[in-house]
CSV table of C-alpha atoms and ligand atoms in Angstrom, one decimal:
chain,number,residue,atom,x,y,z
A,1408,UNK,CA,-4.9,2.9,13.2
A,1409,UNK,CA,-8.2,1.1,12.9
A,1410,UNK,CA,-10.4,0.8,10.0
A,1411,UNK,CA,-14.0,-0.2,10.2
A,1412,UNK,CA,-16.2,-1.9,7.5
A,1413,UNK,CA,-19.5,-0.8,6.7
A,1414,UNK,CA,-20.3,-3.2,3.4
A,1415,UNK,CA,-19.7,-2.3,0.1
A,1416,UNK,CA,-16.8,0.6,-0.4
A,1417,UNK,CA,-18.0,2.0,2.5
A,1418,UNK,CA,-15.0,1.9,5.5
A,1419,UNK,CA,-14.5,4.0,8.3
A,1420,UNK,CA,-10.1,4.7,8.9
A,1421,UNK,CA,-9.8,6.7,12.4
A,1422,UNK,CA,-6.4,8.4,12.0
A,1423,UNK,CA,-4.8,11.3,12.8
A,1424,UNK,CA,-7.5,12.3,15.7
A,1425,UNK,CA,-10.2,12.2,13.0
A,1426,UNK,CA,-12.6,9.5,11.8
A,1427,UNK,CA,-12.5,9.6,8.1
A,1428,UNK,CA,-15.7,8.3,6.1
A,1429,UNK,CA,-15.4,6.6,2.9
A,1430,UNK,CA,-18.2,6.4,0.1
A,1431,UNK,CA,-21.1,5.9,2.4
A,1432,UNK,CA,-24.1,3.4,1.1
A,1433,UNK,CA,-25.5,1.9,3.8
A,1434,UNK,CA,-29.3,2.4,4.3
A,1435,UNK,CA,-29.4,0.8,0.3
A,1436,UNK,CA,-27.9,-2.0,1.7
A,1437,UNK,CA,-30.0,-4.9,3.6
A,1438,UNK,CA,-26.7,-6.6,4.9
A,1439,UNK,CA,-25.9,-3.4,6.7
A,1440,UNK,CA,-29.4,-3.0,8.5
A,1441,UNK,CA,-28.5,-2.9,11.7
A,1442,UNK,CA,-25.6,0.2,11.5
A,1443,UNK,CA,-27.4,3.4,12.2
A,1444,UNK,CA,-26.2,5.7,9.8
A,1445,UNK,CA,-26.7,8.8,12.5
A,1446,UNK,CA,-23.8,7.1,14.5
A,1447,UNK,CA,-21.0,7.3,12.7
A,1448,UNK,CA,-20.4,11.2,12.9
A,1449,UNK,CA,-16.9,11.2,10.8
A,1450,UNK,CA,-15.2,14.7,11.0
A,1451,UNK,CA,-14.7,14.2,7.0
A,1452,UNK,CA,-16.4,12.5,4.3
A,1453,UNK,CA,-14.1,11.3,1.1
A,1454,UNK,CA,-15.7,10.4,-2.3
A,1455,UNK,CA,-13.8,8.6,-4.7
A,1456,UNK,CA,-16.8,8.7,-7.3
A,1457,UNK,CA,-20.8,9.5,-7.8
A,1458,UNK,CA,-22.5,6.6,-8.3
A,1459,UNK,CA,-25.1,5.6,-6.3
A,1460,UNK,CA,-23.3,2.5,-4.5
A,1461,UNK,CA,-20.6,5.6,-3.3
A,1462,UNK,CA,-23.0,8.4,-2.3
A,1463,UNK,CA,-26.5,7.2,-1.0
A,1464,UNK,CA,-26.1,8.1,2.4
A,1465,UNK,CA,-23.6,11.2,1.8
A,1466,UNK,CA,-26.1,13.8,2.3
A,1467,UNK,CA,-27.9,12.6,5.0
A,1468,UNK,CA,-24.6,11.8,7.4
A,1469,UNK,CA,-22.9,15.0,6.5
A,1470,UNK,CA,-26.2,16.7,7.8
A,1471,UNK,CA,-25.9,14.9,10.9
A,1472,UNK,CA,-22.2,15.4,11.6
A,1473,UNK,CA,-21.3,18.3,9.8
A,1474,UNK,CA,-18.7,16.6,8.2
A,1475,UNK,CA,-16.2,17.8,5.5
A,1476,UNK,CA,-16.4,16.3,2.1
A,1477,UNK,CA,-13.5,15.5,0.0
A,1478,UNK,CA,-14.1,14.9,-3.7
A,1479,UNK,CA,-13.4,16.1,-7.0
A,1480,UNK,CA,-14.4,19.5,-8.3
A,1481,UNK,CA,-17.7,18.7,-10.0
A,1482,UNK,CA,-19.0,16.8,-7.2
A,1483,UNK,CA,-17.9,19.5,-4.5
A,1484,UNK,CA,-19.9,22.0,-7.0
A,1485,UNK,CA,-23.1,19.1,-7.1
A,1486,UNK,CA,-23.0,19.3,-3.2
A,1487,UNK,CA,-23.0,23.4,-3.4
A,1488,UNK,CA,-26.5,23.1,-5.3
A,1489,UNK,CA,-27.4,20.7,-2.2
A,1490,UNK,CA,-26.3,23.7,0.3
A,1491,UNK,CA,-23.2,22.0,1.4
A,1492,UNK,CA,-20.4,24.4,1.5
A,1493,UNK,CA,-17.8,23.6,3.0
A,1494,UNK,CA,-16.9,20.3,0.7
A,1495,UNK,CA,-12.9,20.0,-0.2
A,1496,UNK,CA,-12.7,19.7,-4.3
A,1497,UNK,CA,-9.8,18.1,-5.5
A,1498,UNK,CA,-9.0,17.3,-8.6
A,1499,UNK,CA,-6.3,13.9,-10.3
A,1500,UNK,CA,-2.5,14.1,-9.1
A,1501,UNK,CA,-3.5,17.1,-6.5
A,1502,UNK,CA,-2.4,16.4,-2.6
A,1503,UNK,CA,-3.5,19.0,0.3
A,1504,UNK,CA,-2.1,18.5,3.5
A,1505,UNK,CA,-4.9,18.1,6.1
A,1506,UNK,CA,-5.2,18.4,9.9
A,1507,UNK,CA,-5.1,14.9,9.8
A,1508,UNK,CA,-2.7,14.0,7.3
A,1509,UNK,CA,-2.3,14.1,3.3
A,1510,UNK,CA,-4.1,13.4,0.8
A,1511,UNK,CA,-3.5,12.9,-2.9
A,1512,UNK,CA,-6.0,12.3,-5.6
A,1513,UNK,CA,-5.2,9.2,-7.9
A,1514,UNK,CA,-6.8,7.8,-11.1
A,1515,UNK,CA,-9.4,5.9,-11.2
A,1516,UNK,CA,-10.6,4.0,-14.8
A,1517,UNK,CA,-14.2,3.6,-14.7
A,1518,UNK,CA,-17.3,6.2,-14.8
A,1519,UNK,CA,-19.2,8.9,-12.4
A,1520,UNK,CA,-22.8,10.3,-13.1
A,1521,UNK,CA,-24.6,11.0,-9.7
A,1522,UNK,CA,-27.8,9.6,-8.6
A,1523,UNK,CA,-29.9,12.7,-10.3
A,1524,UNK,CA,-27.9,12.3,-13.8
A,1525,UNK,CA,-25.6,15.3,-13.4
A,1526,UNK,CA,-22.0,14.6,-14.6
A,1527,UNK,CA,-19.9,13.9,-11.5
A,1528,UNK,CA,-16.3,14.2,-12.9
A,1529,UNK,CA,-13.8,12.1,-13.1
A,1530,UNK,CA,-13.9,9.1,-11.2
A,1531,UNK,CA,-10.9,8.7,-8.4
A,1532,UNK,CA,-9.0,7.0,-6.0
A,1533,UNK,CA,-6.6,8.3,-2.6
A,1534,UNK,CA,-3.4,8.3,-1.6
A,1535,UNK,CA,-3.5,8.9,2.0
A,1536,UNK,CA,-0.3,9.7,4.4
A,1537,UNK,CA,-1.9,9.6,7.9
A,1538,UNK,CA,0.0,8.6,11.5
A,1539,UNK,CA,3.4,7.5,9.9
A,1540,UNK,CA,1.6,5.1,7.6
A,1541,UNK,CA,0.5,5.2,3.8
A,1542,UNK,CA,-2.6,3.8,2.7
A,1543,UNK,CA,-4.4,4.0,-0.9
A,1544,UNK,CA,-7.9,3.7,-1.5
A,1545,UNK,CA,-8.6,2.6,-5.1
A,1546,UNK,CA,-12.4,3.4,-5.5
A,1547,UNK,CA,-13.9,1.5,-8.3
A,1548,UNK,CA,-11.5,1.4,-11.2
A,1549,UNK,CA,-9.9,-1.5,-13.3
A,1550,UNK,CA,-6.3,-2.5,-13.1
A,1551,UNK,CA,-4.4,0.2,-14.8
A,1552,UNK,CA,-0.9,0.9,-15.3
A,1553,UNK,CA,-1.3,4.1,-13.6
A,1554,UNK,CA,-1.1,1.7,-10.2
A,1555,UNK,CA,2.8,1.3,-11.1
A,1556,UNK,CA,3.0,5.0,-9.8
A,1557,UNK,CA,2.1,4.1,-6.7
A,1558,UNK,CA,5.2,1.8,-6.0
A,1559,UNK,CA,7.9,3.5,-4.9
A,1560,UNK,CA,5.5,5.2,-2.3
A,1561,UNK,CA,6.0,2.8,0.3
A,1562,UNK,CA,2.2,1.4,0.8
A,1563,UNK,CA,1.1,-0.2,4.0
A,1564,UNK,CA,-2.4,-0.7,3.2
A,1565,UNK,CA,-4.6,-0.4,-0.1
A,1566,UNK,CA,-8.1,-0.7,-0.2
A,1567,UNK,CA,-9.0,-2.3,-3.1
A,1568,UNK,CA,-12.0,-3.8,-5.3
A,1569,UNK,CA,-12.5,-7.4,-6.0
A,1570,UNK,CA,-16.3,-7.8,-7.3
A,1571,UNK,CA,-15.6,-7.8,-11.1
A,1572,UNK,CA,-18.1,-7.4,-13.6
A,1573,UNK,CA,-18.1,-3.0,-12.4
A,1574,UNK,CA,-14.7,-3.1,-11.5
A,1575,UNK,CA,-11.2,-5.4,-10.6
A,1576,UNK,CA,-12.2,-8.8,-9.9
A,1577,UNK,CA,-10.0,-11.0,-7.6
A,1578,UNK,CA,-7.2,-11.9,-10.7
A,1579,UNK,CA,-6.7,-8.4,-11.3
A,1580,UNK,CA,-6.4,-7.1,-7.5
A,1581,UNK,CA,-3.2,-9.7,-7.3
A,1582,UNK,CA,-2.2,-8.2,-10.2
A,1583,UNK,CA,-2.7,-5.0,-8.8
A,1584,UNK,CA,-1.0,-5.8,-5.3
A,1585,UNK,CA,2.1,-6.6,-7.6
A,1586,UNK,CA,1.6,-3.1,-8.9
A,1587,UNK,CA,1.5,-0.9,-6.5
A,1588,UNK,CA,3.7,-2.8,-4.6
A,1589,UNK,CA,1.9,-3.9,-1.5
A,1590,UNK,CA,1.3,-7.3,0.4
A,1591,UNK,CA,-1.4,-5.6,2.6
A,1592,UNK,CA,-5.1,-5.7,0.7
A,1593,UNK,CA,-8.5,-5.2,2.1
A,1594,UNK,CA,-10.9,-6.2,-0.8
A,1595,UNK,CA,-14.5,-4.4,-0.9
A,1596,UNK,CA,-16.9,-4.0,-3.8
A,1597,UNK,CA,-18.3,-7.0,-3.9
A,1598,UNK,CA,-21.2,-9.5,-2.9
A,1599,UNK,CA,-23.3,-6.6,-2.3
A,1600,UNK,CA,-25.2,-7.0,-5.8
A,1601,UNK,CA,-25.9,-10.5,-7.7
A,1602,UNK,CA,-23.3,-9.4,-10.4
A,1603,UNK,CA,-20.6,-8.7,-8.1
A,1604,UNK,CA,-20.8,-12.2,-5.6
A,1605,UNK,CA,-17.9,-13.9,-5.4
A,1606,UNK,CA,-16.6,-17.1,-3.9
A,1607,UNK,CA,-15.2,-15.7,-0.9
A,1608,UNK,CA,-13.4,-18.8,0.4
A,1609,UNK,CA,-11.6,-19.0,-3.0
A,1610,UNK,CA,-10.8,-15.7,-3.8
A,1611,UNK,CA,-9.0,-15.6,0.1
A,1612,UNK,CA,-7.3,-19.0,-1.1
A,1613,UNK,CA,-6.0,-17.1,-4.1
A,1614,UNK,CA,-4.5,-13.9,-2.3
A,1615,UNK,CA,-3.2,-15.9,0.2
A,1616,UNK,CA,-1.3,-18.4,-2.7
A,1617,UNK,CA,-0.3,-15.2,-3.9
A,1618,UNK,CA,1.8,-14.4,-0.7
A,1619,UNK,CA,-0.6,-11.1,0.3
A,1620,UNK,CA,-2.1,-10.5,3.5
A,1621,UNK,CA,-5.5,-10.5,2.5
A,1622,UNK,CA,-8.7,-8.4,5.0
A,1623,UNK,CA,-12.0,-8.9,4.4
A,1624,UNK,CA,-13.7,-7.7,7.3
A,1625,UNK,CA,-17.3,-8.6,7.9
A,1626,UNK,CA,-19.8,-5.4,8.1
A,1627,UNK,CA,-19.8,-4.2,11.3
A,1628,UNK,CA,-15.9,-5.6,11.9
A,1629,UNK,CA,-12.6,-3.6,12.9
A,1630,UNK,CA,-9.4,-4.1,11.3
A,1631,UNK,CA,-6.1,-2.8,13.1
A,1632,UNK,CA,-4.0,-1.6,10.4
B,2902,LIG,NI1,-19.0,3.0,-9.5
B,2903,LIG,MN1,-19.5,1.1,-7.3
């Protein structure tokens, strides 16, 4: 299973014969110049939240591809007024088993207005049971003890945030690898804004004290998972 990064949140997983799309901001975002948006074509789109940083490009590459959305109800009802119809709402602690695998929808703490000011919901993460292997993808959210659910679910992987200052920073990601019980991070949600650089080098040193195989792929870079 490989998982591609695009900068910010934004990661492609290819599993299960599909390539799923996660919270696509790209054209925002001068690191990620040089990906061409109109390339990717991901059979489905999944949205952990509205803001801005999640969504800017999620109109314009389901256009191109035709791509399914998955997100919570109010933001599968926002993409209805946009005359996308086919999006998957979901709503917290809800699973639907997929062509490609399932899918669960997981708390999130932090907010979700979209880019126009309409209210997108709760905010979210993923559970994800694809190819034998079980991967979470935290969204933005702050350590919460709502993690602790997650371990006794036997996590490979878990995408999760390390910026600070809008979400986790580095300290609490540890603390959230302990959680949710898994050794296997790939950090995102950070250096993309001046409030959310980080010393990279240190907060590497500091997973890697901490005994956790720590990913963060430059944009552009594959990680085998
Ligand atoms: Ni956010
Ligand atoms: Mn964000």
């Amino acid at each position: 299973m490989k998982t591609t990064f695009y900068g910010q949140s934004t990661f492609m997983l290819e599993a299960g014969g599909k390539k799923l799309l996660f919270d696509p901001f790209i054209t925002p975002n001068p690191e990620a110049k040089d990906i061409d948006i109109h390339s990717l074509e991901p059979d489905y789109i999944l949205v952990s939240h509205g803001h801005g940083d999640h969504v800017a490009d999620l109109l314009a590459i389901q256009k191109s591809s035709d791509a399914i959305i998955i997100c919570i109800a109010e933001i599968a009802n926002w993409l209805g007024k946009h005359g996308i119809n086919n999006a998957h709402g979901m709503n917290i602690g809800g699973g639907f088993n997929f062509e490609f695998g399932r899918v669960k929808m997981v708390n999130a703490v932090h907010s979700s207005t979209l880019p126009d000011g309409s209210p997108g919901g709760n905010p979210a993460g993923f559970l994800l049971h694809l190819d034998g292997k079980v991967i979470y993808y935290a969204g933005d959210t702050a350590l919460t003890y709502d993690m602790k659910l997650l371990a006794d679910e036997n996590l490979d992987w878990a995408y999760l945030p390390i910026g600070d200052n809008y979400t986790m920073g580095v300290d609490d990601a540890i603390k959230a690898s302990g959680f949710i019980n898994c050794k296997n991070i790939i950090g995102m949600h950070y250096d993309t804004f001046p409030v959310i650089k980080i010393d990279v080098a240190e907060a590497e040193a500091k997973f890697v004290k901490a005994g956790i195989n720590i990913k963060l792929p430059k944009i552009g870079e594959s990680v085998e998972l």
